[in-house]
Short mmCIF file of C-alpha atoms in Angstrom, two decimals:
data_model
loop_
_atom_site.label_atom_id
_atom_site.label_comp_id
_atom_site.label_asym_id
_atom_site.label_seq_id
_atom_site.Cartn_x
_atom_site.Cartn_y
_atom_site.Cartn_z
CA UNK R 1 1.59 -10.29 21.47
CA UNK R 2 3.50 -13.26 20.06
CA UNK R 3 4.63 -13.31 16.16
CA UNK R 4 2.75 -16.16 15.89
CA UNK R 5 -0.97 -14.09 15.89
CA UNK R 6 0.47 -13.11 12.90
CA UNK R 7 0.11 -16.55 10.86
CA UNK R 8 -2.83 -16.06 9.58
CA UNK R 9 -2.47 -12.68 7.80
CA UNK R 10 0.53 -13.52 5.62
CA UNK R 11 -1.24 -14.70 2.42
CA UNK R 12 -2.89 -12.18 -0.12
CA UNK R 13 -5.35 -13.84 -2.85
CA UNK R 14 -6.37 -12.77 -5.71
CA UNK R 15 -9.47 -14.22 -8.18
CA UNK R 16 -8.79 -11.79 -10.79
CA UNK R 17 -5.93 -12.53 -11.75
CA UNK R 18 17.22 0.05 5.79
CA UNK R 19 19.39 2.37 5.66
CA UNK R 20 19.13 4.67 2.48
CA UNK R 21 21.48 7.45 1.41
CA UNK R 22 18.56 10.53 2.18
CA UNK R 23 20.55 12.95 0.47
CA UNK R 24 20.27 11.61 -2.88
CA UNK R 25 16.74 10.38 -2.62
CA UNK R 26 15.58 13.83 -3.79
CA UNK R 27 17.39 12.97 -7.16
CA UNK R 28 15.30 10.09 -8.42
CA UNK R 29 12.38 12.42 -7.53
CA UNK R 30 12.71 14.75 -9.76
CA UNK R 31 12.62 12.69 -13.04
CA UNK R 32 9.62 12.39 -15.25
CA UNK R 33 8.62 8.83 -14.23
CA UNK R 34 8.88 6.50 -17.06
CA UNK R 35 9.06 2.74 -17.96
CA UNK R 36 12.70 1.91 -18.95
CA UNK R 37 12.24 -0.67 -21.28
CA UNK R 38 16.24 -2.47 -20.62
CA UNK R 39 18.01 -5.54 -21.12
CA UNK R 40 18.92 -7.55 -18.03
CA UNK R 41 23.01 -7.33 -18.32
CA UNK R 42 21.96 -3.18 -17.93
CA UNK R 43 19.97 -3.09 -15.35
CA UNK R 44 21.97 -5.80 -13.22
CA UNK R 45 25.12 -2.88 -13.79
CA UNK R 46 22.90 0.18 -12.50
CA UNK R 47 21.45 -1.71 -9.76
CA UNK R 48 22.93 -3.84 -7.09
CA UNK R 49 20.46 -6.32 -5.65
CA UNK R 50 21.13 -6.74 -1.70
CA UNK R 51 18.54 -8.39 1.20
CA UNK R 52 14.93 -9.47 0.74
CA UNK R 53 12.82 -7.33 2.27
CA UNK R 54 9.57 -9.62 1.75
CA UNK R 55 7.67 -12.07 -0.73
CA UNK R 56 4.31 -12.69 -1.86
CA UNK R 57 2.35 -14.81 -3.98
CA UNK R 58 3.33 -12.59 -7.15
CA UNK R 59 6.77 -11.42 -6.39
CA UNK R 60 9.27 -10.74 -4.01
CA UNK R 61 10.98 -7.23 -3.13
CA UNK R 62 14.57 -6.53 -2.44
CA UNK R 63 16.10 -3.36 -1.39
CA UNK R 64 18.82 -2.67 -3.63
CA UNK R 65 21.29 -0.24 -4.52
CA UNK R 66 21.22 2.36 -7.64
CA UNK R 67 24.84 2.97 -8.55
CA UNK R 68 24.79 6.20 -10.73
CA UNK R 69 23.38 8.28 -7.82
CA UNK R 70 24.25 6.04 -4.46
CA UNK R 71 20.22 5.90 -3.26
CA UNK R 72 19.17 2.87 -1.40
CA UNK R 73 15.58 1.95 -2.70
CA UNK R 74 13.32 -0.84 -3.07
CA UNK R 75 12.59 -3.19 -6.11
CA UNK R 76 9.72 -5.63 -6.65
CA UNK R 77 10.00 -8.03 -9.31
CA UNK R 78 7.89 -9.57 -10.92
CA UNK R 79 7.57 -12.33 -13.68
CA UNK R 80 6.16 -10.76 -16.97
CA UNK R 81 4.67 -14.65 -17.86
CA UNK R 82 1.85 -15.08 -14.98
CA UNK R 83 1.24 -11.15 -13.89
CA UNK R 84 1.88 -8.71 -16.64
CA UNK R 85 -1.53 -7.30 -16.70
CA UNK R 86 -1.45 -7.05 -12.92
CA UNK R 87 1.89 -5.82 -12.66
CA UNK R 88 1.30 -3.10 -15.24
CA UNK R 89 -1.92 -1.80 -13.52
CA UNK R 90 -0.18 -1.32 -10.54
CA UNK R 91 2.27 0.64 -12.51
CA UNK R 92 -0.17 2.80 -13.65
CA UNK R 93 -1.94 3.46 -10.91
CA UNK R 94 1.42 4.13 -8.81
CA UNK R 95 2.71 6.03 -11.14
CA UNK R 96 0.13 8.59 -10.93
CA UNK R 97 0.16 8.94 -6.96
CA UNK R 98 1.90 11.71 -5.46
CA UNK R 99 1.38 12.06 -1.65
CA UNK R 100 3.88 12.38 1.10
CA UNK R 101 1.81 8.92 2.70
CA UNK R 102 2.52 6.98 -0.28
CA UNK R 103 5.28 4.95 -1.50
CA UNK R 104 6.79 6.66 -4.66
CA UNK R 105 7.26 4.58 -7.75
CA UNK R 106 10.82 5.65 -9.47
CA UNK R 107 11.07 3.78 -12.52
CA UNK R 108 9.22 0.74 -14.21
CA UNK R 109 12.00 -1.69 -15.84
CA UNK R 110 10.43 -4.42 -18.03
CA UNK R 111 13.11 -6.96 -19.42
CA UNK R 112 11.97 -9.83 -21.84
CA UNK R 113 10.75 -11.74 -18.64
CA UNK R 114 10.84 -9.82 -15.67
CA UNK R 115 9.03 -6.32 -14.74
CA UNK R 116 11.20 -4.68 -11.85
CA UNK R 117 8.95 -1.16 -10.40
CA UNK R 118 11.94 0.57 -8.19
CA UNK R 119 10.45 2.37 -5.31
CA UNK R 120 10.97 4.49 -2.31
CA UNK R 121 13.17 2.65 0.43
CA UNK R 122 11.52 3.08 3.59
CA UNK R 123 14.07 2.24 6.08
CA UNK R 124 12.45 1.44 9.38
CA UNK R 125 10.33 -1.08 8.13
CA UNK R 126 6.80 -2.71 8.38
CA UNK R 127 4.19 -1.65 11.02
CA UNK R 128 3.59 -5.30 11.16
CA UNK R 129 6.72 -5.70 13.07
CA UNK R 130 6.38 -2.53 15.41
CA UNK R 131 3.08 -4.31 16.31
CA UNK R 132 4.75 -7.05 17.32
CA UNK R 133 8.09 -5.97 18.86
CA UNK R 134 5.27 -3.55 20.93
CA UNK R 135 3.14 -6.17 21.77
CA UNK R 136 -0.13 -2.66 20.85
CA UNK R 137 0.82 0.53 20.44
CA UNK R 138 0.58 3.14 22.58
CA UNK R 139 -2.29 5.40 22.42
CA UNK R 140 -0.47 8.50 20.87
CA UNK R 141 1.49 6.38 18.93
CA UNK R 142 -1.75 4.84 17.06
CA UNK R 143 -3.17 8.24 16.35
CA UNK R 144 -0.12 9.19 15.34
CA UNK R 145 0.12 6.45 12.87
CA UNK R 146 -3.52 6.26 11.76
CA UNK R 147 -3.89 9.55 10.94
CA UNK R 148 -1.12 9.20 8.23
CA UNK R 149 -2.96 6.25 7.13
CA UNK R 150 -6.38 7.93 6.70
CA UNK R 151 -5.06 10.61 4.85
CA UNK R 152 -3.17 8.33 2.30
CA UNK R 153 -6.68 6.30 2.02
CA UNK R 154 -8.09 9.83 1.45
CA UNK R 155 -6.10 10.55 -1.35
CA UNK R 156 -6.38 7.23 -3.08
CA UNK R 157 -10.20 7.31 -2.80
CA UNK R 158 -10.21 11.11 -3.70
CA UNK R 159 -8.56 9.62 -7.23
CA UNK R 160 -10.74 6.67 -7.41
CA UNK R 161 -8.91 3.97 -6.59
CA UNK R 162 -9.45 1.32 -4.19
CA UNK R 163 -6.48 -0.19 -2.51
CA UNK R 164 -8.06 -3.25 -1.53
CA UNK R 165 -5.09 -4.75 0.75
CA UNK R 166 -4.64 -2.29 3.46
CA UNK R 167 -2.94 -4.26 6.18
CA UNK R 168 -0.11 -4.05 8.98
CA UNK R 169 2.26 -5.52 6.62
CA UNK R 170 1.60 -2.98 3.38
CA UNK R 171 2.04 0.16 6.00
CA UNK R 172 5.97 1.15 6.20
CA UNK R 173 7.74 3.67 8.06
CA UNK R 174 10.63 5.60 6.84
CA UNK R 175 13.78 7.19 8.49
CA UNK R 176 11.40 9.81 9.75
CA UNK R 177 9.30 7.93 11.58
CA UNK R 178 6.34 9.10 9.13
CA UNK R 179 3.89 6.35 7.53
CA UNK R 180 4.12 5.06 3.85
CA UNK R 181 0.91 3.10 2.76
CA UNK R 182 2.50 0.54 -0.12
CA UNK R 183 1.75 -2.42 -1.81
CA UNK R 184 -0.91 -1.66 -4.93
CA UNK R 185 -1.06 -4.72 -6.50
CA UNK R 186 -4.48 -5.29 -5.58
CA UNK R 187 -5.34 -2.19 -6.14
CA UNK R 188 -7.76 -0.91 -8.77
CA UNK R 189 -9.48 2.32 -10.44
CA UNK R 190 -13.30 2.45 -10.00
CA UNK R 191 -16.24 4.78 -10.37
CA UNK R 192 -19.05 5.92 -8.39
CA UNK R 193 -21.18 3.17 -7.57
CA UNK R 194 -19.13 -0.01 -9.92
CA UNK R 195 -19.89 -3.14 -8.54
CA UNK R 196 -16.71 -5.25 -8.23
CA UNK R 197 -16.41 -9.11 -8.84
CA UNK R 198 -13.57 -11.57 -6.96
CA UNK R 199 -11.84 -12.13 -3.89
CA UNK R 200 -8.90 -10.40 -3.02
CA UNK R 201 -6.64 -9.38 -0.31
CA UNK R 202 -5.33 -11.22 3.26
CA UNK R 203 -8.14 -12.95 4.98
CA UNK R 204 -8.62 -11.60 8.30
CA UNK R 205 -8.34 -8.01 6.70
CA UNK R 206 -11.38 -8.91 4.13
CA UNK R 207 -14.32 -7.28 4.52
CA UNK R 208 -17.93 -9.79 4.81
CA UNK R 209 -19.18 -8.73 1.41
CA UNK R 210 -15.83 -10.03 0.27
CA UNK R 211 -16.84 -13.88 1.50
CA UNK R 212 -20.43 -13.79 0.14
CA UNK R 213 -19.92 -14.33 -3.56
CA UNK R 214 -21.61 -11.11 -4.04
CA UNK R 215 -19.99 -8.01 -6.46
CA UNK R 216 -18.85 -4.84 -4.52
CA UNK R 217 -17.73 -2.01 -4.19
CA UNK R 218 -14.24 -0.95 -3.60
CA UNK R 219 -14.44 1.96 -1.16
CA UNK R 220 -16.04 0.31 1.39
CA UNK R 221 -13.86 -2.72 1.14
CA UNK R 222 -10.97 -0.27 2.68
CA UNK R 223 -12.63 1.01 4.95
CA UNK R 224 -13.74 -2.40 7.06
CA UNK R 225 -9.67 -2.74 6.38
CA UNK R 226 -8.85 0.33 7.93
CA UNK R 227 -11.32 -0.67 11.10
CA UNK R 228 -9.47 -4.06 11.52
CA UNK R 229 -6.10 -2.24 11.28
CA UNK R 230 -6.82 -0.15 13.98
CA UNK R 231 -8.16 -2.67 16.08
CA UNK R 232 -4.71 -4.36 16.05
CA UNK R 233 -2.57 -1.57 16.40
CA UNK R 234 -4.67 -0.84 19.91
CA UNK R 235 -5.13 -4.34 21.01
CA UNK R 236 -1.73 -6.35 19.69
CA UNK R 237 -4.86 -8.74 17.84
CA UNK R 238 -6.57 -8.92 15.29
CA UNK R 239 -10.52 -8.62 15.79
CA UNK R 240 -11.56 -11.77 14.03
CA UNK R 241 -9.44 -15.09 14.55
CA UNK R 242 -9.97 -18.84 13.73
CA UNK R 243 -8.11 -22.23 13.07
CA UNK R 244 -9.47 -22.62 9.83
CA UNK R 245 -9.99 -20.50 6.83
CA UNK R 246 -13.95 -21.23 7.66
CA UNK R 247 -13.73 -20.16 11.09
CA UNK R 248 -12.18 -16.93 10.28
CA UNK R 249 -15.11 -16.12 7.73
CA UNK R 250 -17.80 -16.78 10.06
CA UNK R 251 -16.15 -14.51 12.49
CA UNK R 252 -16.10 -11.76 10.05
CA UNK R 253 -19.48 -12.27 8.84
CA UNK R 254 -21.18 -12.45 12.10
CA UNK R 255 -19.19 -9.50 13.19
CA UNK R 256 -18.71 -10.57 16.37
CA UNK R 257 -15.30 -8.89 18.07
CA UNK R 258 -14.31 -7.60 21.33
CA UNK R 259 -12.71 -4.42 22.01
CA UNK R 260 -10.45 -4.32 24.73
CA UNK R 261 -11.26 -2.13 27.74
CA UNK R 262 -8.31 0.31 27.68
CA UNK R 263 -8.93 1.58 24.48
CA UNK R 264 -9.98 5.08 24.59
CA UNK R 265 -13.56 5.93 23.61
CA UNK R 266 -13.32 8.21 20.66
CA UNK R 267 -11.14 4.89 18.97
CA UNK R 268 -13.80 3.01 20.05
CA UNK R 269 -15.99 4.57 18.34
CA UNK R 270 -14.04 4.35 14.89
CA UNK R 271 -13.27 0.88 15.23
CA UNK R 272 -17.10 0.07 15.82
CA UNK R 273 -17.99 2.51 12.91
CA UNK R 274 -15.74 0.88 10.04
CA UNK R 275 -16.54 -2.49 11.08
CA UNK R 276 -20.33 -2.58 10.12
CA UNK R 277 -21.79 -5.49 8.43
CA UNK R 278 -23.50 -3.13 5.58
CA UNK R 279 -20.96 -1.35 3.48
CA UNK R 280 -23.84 1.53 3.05
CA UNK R 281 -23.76 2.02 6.86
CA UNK R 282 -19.72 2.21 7.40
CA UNK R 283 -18.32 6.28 7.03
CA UNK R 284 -16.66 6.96 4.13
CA UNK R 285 -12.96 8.17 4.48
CA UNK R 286 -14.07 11.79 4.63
CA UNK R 287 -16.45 11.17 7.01
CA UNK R 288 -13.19 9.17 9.25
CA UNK R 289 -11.70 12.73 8.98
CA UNK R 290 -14.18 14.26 10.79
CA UNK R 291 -14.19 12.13 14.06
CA UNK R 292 -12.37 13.36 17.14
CA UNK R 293 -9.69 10.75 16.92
CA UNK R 294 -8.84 12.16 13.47
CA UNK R 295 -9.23 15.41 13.96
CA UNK R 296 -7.78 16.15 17.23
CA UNK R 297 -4.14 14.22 15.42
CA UNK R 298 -4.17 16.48 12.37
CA UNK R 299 -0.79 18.01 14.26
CA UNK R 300 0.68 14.28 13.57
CA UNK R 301 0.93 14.86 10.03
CA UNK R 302 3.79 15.45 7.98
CA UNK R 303 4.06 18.29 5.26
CA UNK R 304 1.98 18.34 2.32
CA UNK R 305 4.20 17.19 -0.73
CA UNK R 306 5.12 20.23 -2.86
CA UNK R 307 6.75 17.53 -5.29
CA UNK R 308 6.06 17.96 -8.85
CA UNK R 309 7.57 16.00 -11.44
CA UNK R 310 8.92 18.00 -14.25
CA UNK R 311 7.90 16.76 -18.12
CA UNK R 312 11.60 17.78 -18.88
CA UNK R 313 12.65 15.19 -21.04
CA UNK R 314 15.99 14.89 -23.17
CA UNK R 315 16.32 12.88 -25.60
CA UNK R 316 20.26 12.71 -25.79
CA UNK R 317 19.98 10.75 -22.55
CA UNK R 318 17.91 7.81 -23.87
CA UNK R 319 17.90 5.72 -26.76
CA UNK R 320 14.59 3.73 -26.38
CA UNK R 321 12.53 3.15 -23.59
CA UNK R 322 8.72 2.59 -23.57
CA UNK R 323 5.91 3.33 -20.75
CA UNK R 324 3.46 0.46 -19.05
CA UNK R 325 0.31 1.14 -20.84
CA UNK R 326 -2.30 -0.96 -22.70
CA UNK R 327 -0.40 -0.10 -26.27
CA UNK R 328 3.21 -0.24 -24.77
CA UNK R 329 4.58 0.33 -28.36
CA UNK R 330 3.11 3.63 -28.65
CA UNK R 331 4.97 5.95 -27.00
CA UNK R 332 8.33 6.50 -27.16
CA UNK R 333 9.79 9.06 -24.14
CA UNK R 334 12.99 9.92 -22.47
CA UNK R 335 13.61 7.81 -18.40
CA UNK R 336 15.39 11.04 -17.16
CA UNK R 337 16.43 14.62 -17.79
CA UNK R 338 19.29 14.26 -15.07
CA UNK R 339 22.53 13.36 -16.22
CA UNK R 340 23.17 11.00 -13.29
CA UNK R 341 20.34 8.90 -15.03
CA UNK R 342 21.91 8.96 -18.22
CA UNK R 343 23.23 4.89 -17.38
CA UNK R 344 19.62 3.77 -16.40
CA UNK R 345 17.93 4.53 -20.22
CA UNK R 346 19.60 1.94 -22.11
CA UNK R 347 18.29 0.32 -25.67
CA UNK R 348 16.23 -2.46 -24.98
CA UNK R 349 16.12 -5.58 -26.63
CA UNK R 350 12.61 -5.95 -27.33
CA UNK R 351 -18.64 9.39 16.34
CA UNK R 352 -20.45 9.75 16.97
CA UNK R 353 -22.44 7.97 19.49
CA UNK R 354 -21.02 6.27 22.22
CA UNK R 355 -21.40 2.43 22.77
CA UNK R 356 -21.27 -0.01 25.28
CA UNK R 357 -17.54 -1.44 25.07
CA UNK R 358 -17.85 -5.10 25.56
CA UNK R 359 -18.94 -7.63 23.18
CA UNK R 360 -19.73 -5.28 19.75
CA UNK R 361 -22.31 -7.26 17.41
CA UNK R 362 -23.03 -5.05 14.29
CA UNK R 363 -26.19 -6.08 12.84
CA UNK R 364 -27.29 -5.18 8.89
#
């Protein structure tokens, strides 16, 4: 597959609106995660700004370099002006994920224009680009990967939140080889049965319910995701293609896609599953787990994350620093109970069935 197939999934909308030092990682994981409310001449001292590492419409993310403790990681930054409400609801809901699949939030910096969240580094990259430098993946190397990615989904939909951009570019891999699931900038909190309104995420990846001026609801929105993800991982394309942003949406709402022959039956299966027209007839993520493909990988995954993040808090190691909620002023907490940490808190300045694999038409 040429780089080029990729053109059309670079852009994420929204209506509402590598090499790291692993032995010091484990530091900045054991703070109690807390905006740092600092001045810009501080946090330009603490942290040394190196390559881009991408950009989107809202921001761009650099992997830089914290000083105090010597741990590569990666920063997106964001201007306070156009996004603050966005960028602080993707604080939040970062903030409160804890899952070996996920990309860890460190700290939340907020300067008088610029919001910087500092993240886990993962050093190997986007599975965009193993895509491509692969042309597909192999078939243990998709399950391998996918069942990572289910049980990341799993967790965020266990906690109620809907991702709502799950694509090739937003899954990383680390020095491990294991899979990160990042990006939650689209992402949101919902309940049982909310309808959602506005379009949002990367075209190709967008479920049809998405295109129909119609409220939805989030869950379902990541699964079609996942189903397209899959597809390309296996295939080196994506399932629904077009010259023109209305030839793309009629492909996706006809649902008309073709699975290549090699793939293996049980992915098949999941593929033609997540990819149903009707939300109401796609599985939900538990029911994913269940399917052979799934099930039989379960050996693929890494340990369950034992982290917990101690409410230790000092106060001789921070003068002022203030957490991204709705009433920022409110609360007033220490960054860091480890000394190395002491230069970051600075004052601030203010499935089943088998079918026939050829042409796959889902029908409502």
């Amino acid at each position: 597959m040429m780089p080029s197939d990729f053109s059309q999934i670079s852009g994420t909308w929204n209506s509402e609106i590598f090499t790291s030092s692993h032995a010091t990682e484990d530091l900045m994981k054991q703070q109690d995660l807390k905006a740092c409310y600092l001045i810009e001449e501080n946090f330009n001292t603490n942290y040394k700004m190196l390559n881009t590492l991408g950009k989107g419409n809202f921001s761009v993310v650099k992997r830089a370099f914290h000083v105090p403790t010597c741990t590569t990681v990666a920063v997106k930054i964001l201007q306070n002006n156009k996004y603050t409400s966005v960028t602080s609801r993707e604080a939040r809901i970062m903030k409160s994920l804890s899952h070996p699949n996920i990309i860890k939030l460190y700290h939340v910096v907020e300067t008088r224009e610029t919001t910087y969240l500092v993240m886990e580094y993962a050093s190997e990259g986007e599975l965009q680009d193993r895509i491509i430098q692969a042309g597909s993946l192999e078939d243990s190397e998709a399950r391998k990967i996918f069942v990572q990615i289910v049980h990341a989904v799993q967790y965020c939909h266990d906690h109620h939140i809907a991702h709502r951009d799950i694509k090739a570019s937003n899954i990383l891999i680390n020095h491990k080889g294991n899979i990160k699931l990042g990006d939650f900038g689209l992402a949101t909190k919902v309940v049982p049965g909310q309808k959602l309104a506005g379009f949002c995420g990367t075209l190709p990846y967008c479920a049809p319910e998405l295109l129909q001026a119609e409220k939805y609801e989030g869950l379902p929105v990541d699964i079609w995701s996942l189903g397209v993800l899959l597809f390309l991982m296996v295939s080196g394309s994506l399932p629904f293609r077009g010259n023109s942003f209305v030839e793309i949406k009629w492909q996706i709402i006809s649902a008309n896609f073709r699975v290549p022959p090699h793939v293996s039956i049980d992915i098949f299966n999941v593929i033609v599953e997540m990819l149903m027209i009707n939300p109401s007839r796609r599985p939900t993520i538990h029911q994913i787990k269940t399917r052979p493909m799934i099930r039989d990988s379960e050996a693929c995954l890494p340990p369950n994350s034992t982290q917990v993040f101690p409410d230790t808090r000092s106060p001789s190691t921070v003068r002022s620093t203030r957490a991204v909620t709705d009433k920022p002023d409110r609360n007033i907490s220490s960054c860091s109970s480890q000394e190395e940490f002491k230069s970051v808190t600075l004052t601030g300045s203010s499935s089943g069935d088998t079918l026939e694999k050829e042409t796959v038409r889902n029908t409502l």
